[in-house]
Coordinates of C-alpha atoms in Angstrom, one line a residue:
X19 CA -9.1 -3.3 -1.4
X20 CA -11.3 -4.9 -4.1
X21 CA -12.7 -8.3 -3.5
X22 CA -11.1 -10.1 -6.7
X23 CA -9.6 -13.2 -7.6
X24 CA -5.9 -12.5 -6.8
X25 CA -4.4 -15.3 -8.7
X26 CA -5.5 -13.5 -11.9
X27 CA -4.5 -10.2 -10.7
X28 CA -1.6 -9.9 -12.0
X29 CA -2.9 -10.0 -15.7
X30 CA -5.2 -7.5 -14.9
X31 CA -2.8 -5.0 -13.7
X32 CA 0.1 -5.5 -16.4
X33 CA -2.7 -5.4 -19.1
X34 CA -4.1 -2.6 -17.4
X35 CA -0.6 -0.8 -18.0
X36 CA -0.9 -0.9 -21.2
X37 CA -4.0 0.5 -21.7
X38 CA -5.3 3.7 -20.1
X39 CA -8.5 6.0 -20.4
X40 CA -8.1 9.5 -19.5
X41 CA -11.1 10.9 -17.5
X42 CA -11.3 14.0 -15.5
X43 CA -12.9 15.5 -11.7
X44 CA -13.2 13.8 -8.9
X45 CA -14.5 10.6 -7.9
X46 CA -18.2 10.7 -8.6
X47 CA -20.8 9.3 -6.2
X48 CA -22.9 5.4 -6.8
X49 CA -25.8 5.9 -5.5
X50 CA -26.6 1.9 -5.8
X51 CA -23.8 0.3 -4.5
X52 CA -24.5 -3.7 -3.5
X53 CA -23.6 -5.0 0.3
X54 CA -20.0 -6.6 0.4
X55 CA -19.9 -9.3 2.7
X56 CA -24.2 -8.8 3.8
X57 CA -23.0 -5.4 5.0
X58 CA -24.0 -2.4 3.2
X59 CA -21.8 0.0 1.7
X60 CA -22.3 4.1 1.2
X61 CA -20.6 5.7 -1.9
X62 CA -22.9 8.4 -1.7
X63 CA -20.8 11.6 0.2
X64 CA -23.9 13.1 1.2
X65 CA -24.7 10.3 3.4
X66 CA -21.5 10.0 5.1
X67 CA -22.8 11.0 8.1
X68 CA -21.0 13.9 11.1
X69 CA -18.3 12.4 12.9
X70 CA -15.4 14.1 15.2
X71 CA -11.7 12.9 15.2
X72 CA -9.5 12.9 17.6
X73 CA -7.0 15.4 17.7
X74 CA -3.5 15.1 16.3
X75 CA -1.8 16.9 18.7
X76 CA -3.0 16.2 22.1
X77 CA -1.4 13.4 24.1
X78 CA -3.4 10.1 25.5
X79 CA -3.5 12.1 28.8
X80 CA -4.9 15.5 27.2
X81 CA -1.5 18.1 27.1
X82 CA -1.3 19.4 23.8
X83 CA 1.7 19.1 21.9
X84 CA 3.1 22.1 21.4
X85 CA 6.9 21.5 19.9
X86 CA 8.7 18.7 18.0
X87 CA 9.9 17.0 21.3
X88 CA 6.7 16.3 22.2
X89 CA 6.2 15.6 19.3
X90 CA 9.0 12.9 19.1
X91 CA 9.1 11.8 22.3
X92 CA 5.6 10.7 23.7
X93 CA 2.8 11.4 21.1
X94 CA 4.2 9.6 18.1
X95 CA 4.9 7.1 20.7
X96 CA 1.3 6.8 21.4
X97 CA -0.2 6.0 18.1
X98 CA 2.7 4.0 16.9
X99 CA 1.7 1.5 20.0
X100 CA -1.8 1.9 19.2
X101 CA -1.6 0.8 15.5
X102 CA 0.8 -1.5 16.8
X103 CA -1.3 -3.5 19.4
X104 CA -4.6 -2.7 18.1
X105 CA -4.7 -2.9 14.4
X106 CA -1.8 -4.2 12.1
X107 CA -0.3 -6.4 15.4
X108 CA 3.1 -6.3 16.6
X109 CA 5.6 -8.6 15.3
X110 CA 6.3 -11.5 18.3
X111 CA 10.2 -12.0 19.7
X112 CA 10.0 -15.1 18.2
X113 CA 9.7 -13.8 14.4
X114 CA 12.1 -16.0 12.4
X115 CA 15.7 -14.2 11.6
X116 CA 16.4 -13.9 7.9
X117 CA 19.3 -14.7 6.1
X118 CA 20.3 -13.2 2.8
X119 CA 22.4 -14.8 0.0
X120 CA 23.4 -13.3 -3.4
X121 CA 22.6 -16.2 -6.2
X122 CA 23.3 -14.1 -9.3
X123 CA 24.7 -10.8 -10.3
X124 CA 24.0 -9.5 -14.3
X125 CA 26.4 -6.4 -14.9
X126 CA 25.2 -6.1 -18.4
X127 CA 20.7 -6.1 -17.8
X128 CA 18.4 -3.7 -19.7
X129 CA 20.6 -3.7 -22.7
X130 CA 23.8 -3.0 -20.4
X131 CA 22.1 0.1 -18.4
X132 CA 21.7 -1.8 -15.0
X133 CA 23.2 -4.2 -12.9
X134 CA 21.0 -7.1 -11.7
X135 CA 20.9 -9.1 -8.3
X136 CA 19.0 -11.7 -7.6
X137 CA 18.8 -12.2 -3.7
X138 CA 17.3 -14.8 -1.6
X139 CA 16.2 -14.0 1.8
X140 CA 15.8 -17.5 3.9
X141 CA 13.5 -17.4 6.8
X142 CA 14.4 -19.5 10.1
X143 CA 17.5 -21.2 8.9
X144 CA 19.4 -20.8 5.9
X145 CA 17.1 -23.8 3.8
X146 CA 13.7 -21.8 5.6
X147 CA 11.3 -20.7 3.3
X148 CA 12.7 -17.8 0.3
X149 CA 12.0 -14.4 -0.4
X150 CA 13.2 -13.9 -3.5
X151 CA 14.3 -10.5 -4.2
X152 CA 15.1 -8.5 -7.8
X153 CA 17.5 -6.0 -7.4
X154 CA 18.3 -3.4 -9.7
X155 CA 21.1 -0.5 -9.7
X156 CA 22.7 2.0 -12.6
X157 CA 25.1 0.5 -14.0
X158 CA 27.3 3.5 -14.5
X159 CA 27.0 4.7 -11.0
X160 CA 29.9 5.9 -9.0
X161 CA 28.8 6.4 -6.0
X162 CA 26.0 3.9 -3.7
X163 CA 22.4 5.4 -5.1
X164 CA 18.9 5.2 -2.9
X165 CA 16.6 2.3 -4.2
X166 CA 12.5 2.0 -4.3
X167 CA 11.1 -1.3 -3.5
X168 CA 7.8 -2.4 -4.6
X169 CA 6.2 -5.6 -3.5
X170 CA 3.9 -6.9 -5.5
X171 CA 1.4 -9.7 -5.2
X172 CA 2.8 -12.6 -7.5
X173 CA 6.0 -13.0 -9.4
X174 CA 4.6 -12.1 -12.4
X175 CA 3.8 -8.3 -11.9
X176 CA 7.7 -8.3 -10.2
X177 CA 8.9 -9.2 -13.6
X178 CA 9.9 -5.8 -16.4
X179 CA 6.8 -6.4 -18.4
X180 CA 6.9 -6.3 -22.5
X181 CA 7.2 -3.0 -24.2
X182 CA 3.4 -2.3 -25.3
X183 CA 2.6 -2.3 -29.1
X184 CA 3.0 0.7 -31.0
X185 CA -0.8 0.7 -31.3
X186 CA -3.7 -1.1 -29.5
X187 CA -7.2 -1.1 -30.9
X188 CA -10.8 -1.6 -30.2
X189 CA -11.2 -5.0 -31.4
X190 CA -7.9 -6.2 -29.1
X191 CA -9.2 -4.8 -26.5
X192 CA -12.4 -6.3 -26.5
X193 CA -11.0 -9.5 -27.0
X194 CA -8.5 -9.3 -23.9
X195 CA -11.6 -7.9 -22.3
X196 CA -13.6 -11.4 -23.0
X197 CA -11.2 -13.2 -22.0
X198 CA -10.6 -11.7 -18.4
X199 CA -14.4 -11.4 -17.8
X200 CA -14.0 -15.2 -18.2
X201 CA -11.2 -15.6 -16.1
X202 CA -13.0 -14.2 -13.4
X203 CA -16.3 -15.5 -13.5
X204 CA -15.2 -18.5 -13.6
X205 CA -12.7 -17.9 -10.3
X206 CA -15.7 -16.0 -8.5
X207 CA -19.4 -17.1 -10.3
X208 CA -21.0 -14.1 -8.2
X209 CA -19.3 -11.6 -10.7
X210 CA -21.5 -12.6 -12.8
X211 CA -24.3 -10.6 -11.9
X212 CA -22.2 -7.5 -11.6
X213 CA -21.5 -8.2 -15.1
X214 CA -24.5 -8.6 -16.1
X215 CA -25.7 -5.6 -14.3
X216 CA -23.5 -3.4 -16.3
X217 CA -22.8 -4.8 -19.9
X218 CA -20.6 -2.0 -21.1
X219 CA -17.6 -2.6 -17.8
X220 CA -14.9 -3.8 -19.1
X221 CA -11.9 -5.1 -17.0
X222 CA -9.5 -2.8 -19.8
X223 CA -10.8 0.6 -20.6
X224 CA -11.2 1.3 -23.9
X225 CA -8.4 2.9 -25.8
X226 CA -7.0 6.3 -25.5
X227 CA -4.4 8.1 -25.5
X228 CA -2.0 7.4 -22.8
X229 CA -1.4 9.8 -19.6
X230 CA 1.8 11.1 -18.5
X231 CA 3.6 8.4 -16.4
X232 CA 1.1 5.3 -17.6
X233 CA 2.2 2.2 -18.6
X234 CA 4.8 -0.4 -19.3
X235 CA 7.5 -1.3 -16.9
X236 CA 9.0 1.6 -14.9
X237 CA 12.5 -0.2 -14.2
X238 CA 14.1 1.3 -17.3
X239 CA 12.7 5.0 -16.1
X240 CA 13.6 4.3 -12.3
X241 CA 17.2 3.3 -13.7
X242 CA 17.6 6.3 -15.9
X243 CA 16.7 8.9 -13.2
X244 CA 19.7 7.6 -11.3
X245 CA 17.6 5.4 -8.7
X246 CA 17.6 1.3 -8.3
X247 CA 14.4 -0.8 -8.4
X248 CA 14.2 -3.6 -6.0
X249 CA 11.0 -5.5 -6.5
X250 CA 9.2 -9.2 -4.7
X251 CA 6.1 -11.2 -4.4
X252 CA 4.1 -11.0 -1.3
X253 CA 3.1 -14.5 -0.9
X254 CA 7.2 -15.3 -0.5
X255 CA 6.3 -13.8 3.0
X256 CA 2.3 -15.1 4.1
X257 CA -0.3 -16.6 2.3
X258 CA -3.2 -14.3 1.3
X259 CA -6.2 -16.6 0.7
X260 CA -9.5 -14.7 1.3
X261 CA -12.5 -17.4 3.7
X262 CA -9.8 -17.2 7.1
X263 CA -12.4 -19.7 9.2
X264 CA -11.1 -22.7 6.2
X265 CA -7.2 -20.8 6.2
X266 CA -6.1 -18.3 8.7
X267 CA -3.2 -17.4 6.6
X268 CA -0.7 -18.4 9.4
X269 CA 1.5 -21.0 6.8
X270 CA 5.0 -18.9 6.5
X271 CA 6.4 -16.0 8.4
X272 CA 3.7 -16.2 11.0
X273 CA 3.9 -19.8 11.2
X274 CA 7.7 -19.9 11.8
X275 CA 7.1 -16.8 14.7
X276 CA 4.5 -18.9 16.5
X277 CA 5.6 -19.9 20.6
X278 CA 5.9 -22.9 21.5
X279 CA 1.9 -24.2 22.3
X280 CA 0.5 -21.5 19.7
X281 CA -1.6 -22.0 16.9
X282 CA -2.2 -18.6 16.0
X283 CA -0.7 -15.0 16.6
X284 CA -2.0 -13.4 19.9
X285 CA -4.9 -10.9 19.5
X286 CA -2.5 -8.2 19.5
X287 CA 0.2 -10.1 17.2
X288 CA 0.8 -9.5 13.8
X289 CA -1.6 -9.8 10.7
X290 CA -0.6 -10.5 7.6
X291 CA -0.3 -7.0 6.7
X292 CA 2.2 -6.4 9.5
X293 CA 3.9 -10.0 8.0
X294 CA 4.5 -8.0 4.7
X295 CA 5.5 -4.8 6.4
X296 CA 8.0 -6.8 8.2
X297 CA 10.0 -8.2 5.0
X298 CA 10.4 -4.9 3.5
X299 CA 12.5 -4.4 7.0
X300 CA 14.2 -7.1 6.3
X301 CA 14.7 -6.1 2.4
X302 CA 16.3 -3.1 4.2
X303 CA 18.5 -5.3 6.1
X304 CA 20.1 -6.4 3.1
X305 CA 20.5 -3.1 1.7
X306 CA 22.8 -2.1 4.9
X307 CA 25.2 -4.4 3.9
X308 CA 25.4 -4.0 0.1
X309 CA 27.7 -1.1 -1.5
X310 CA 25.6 -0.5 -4.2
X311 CA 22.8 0.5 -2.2
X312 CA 22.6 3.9 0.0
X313 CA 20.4 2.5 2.7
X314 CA 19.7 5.3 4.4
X315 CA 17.3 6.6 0.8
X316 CA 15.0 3.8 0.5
X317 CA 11.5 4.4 -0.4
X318 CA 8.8 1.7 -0.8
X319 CA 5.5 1.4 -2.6
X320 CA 2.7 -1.0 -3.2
X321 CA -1.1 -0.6 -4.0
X322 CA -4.3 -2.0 -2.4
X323 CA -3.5 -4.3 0.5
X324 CA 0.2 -3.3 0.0
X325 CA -0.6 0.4 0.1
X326 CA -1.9 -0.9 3.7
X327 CA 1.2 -2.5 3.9
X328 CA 4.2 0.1 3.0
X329 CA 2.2 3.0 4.9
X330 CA 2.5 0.8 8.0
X331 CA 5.9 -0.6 7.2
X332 CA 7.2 3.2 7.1
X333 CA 5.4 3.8 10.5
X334 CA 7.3 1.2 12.4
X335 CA 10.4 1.1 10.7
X336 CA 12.0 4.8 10.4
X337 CA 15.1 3.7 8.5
X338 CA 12.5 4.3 5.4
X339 CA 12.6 7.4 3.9
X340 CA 10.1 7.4 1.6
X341 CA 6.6 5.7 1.6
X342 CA 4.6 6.3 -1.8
X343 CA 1.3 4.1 -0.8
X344 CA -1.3 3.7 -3.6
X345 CA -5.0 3.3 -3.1
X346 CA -4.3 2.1 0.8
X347 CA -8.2 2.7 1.7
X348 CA -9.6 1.4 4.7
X349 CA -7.0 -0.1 7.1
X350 CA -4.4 2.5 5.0
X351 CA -5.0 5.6 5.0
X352 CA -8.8 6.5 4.6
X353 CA -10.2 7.9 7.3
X354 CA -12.0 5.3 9.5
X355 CA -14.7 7.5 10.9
X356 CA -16.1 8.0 7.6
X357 CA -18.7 5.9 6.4
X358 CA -17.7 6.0 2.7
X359 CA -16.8 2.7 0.8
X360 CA -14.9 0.0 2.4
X361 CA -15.5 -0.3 6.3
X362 CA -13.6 -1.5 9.2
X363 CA -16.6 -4.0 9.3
X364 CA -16.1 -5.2 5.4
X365 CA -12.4 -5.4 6.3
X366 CA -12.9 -7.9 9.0
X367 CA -16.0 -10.0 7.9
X368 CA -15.0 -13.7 8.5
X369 CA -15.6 -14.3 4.3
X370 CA -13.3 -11.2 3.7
X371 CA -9.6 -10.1 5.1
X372 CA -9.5 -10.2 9.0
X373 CA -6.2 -11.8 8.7
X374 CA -4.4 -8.7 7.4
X375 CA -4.7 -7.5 10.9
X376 CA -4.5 -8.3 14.3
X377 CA -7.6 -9.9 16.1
X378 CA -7.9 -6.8 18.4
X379 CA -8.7 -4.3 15.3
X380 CA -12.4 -6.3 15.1
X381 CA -13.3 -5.1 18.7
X382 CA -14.1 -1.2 16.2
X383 CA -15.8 -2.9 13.4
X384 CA -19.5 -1.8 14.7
X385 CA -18.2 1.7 16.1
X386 CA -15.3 3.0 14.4
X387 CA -15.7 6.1 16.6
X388 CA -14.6 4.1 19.4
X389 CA -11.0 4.0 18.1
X390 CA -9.1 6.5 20.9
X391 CA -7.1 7.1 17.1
X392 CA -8.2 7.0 13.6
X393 CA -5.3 7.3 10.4
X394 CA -4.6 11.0 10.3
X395 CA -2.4 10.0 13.5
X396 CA -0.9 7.1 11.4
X397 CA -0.3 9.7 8.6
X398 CA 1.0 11.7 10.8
X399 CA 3.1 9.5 12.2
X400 CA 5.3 9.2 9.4
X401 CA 6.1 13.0 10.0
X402 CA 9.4 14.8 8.9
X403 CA 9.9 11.7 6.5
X404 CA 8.6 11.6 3.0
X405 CA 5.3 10.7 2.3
X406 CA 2.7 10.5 -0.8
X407 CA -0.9 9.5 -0.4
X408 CA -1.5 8.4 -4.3
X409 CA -5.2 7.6 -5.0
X410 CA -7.1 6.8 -7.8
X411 CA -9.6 8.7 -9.8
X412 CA -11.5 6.0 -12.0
X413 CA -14.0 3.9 -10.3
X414 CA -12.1 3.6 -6.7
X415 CA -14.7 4.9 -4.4
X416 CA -14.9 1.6 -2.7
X417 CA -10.9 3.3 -1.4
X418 CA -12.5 6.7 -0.6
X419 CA -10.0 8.8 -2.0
X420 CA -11.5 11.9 0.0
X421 CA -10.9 10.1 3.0
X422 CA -7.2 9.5 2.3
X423 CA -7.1 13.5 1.7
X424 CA -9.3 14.6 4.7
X425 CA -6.5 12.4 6.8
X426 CA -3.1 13.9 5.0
X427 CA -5.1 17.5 5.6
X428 CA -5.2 16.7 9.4
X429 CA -1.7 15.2 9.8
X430 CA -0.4 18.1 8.1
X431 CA -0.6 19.8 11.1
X432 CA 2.3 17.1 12.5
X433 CA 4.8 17.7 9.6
X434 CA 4.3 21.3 9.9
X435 CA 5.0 21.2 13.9
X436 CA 8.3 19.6 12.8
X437 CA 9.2 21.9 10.6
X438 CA 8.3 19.9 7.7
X439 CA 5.5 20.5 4.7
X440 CA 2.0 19.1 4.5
X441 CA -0.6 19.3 2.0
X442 CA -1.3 23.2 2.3
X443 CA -5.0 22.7 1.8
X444 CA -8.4 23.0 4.0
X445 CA -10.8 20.4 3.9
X446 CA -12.6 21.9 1.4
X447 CA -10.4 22.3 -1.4
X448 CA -9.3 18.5 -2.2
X449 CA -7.7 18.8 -5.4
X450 CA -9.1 17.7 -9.1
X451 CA -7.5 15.0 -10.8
X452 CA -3.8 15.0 -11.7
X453 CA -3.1 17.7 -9.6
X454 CA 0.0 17.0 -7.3
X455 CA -0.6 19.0 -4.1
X456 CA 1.7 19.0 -0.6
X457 CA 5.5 19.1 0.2
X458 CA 6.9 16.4 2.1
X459 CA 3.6 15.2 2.6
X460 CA 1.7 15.2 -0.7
X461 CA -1.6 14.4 -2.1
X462 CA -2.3 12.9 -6.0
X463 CA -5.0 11.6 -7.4
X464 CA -3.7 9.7 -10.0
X465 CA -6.0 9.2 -13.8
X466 CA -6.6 5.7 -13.4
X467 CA -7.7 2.7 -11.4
X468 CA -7.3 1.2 -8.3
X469 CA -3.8 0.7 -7.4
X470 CA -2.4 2.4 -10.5
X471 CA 0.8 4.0 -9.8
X472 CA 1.7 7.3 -11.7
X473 CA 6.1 6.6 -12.2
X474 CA 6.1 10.3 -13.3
X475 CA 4.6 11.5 -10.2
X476 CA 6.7 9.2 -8.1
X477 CA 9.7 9.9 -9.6
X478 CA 9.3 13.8 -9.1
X479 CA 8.2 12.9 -5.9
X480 CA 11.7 11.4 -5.8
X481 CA 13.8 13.5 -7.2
X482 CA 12.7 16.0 -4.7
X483 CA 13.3 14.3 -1.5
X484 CA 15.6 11.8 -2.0
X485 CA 18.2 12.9 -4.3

């Protein structure tokens, strides 16, 4: 989870679609990585350090776990409540109810191939605060079809983008380039110096050919393979504004679920992460009661922060069948025990995102290791349903891909206690880039950047578990 200017994210990532570099191998070490936040950060694997995790399979009170019922039954239990109490924050009684309207309905969108809803979810009462929610379906399907959500963080990135020219050179892309170094400096002055630093970075990579699955707006692709696309804007649900001593982020959702005499959520009540994860619940809410829709195939995906967010959103909420969570990192997916990248500590630093999570998770900021759990058990957790760890191979150490692999090798052992596939692989043989690995839990590091999402990859990913 970068520290960028959000508010101009959104141009990055749809010019970023348009453009793509191809590069190869793993994700290579910096050996002069700056402290985030005063706290210094490794990207060095050599200097991760030894560290022991917890074991998958034994229960809180030290059985092992030897079947599914288990399984099922108390272990699963465990570390849902865990993550639920100690990290993302459970959602209070007094969350607001949401009520759904259908405003529009287009039976003729992308040039007559799809039918287009646009939904409005109110919060608290039926004039509360909107979550405004595209849907799309096939338009020549006969029967209800499963759906893929993606929030998003603004409006902008939940819109199709523009078809990309036929060709895009050097000299466009430096300009673009120019202009979003600009964008940013001025948004966060200390970029200037990283800038500086490294005169040849460029927010767009230079131009190259195009790897399978990059690019453009996938709602056309989604639509063709027989699948509908339902996509919304975070900040519908909570604020997101980085410096929580000057805004807590508790203006929407979590300020509607506060009790009477609160002016925050308990230590153990939800973040915004857990905010987020809760409206994609709610999203599936809606899809219950809409024909159109086969509610019980819906699969969710977002990147960064909202790779955080769907993993955690699948955890609790097991009417989701399919989680494809891109770059989740630390608080997602990465292991916490490693020191590699973003920290537990960097997460929560007062300047930084401890928001996102409930106030408890800071108590394992200084000693990770002192987590009874760490996020193989919440990989795990999502165990027999369908799962994709989707990393990124171009400059996303501050993620720790390996991390995200090391965990989906440990929980592997869950899904395969359930009768279920995991990666397949030891901890030694992470896969090179573009090399889909795993069954119905998988492992891909994608070509590309943070966050990037690979529709190809997804969509086989798809078509094998959900059709």
């Amino acid at each position: 989870m970068k520290n960028l200017p959000y508010n101009i994210f959104p141009l990055v990532a749809c010019a970023a679609m348009i453009v793509s570099s191809v590069a190869h191998g793993q994700v290579a070490d910096v050996p002069d990585s700056k402290p985030v936040a005063g706290i210094p950060v490794n990207e060095v694997e050599a200097n991760v350090g030894n560290y022991t995790l917890p074991d998958v399979l034994t229960l809180n009170n030290g059985q092992p776990v030897k079947d599914a019922a288990t399984w099922y039954s108390q272990r699963r239990p465990e570390i849902v409540k865990f993550y639920e109490t100690q990290v993302y924050g459970r959602v209070p009684a007094t969350a607001p109810k949401v009520t759904w309207t259908v405003d529009s309905v287009d039976r003729a969108a992308l040039g007559g191939t799809a039918v287009m809803k646009k939904l409005t979810g109110h919060m608290g009462s039926p004039d509360g605060p909107p979550i405004h929610v595209t849907l799309y379906t096939p338009a020549k399907a006969t029967k209800p079809v499963p759906v893929i959500v993606a929030i998003q963080f603004a409006m902008l990135m939940a819109r199709p983008a523009p078809a990309a020219p036929a060709t895009f050179n050097a000299a466009e892309v430096g300009t673009l380039n120019k202009a979003l170094q600009s964008a940013i400096e001025q948004e966060d002055p200390t970029t200037k110096d990283i800038f500086a630093q490294h005169p040849t970075l460029g927010v767009l990579p230079a131009p190259a050919a195009a790897p399978a699955g990059g690019g453009g707006s996938p709602i056309a692709n989604v639509i063709a393979h027989g699948y509908g696309y339902a996509t919304y804007a975070k900040d519908d649900v909570e604020t997101d504004i980085e410096g929580p001593t000057l805004n807590p982020n508790v203006n929407i959702a979590r300020k509607l679920g506060l009790a009477p005499g609160q002016d925050k959520p308990a230590a153990d009540e939800w973040g915004a992460i857990a905010a987020w994860a809760w409206s994609l619940s709610r999203v599936v809410d809606y899809f219950e009661t809409d024909k159109d829709v086969d509610a019980k195939r819906i699969a969710i995906t977002g990147g960064s922060r909202l790779g955080k967010t769907v993993l955690w959103a699948g955890v609790n909420d097991q009417r989701i069948a399919m989680v494809i969570a891109c770059s989740s990192g630390e608080g997602g997916a990465s292991l916490a025990r490693r020191n590699y990248g973003e920290t537990i500590a960097h997460l929560v630093a007062p300047t930084r995102y401890p928001y996102q999570f409930a106030a408890n998770y800071a108590q394992f900021a200084a000693n990770p290791a002192a987590m009874p759990m760490d996020t193989h058990m919440l990989v795990a957790a999502m165990a027999p349903r369908a799962l994709l760890l989707h990393t990124a191979a171009n400059g996303d150490n501050w993620s720790d891909p390996k991390g995200e692999f090391l965990a989906g090798v440990e929980a592997s052992r869950a899904y395969e206690l359930v009768g279920k596939k995991g990666l397949g692989r030891t901890a030694d043989q992470m896969p090179p880039t573009s090399e889909f690995i795993g069954g119905d839990l998988a492992f891909y590091l994608n070509n590309g950047g943070h966050a990037s999402l690979n529709w190809d990859i997804a969509l086989k990913f798809m078509d094998e578990h959900l059709k």
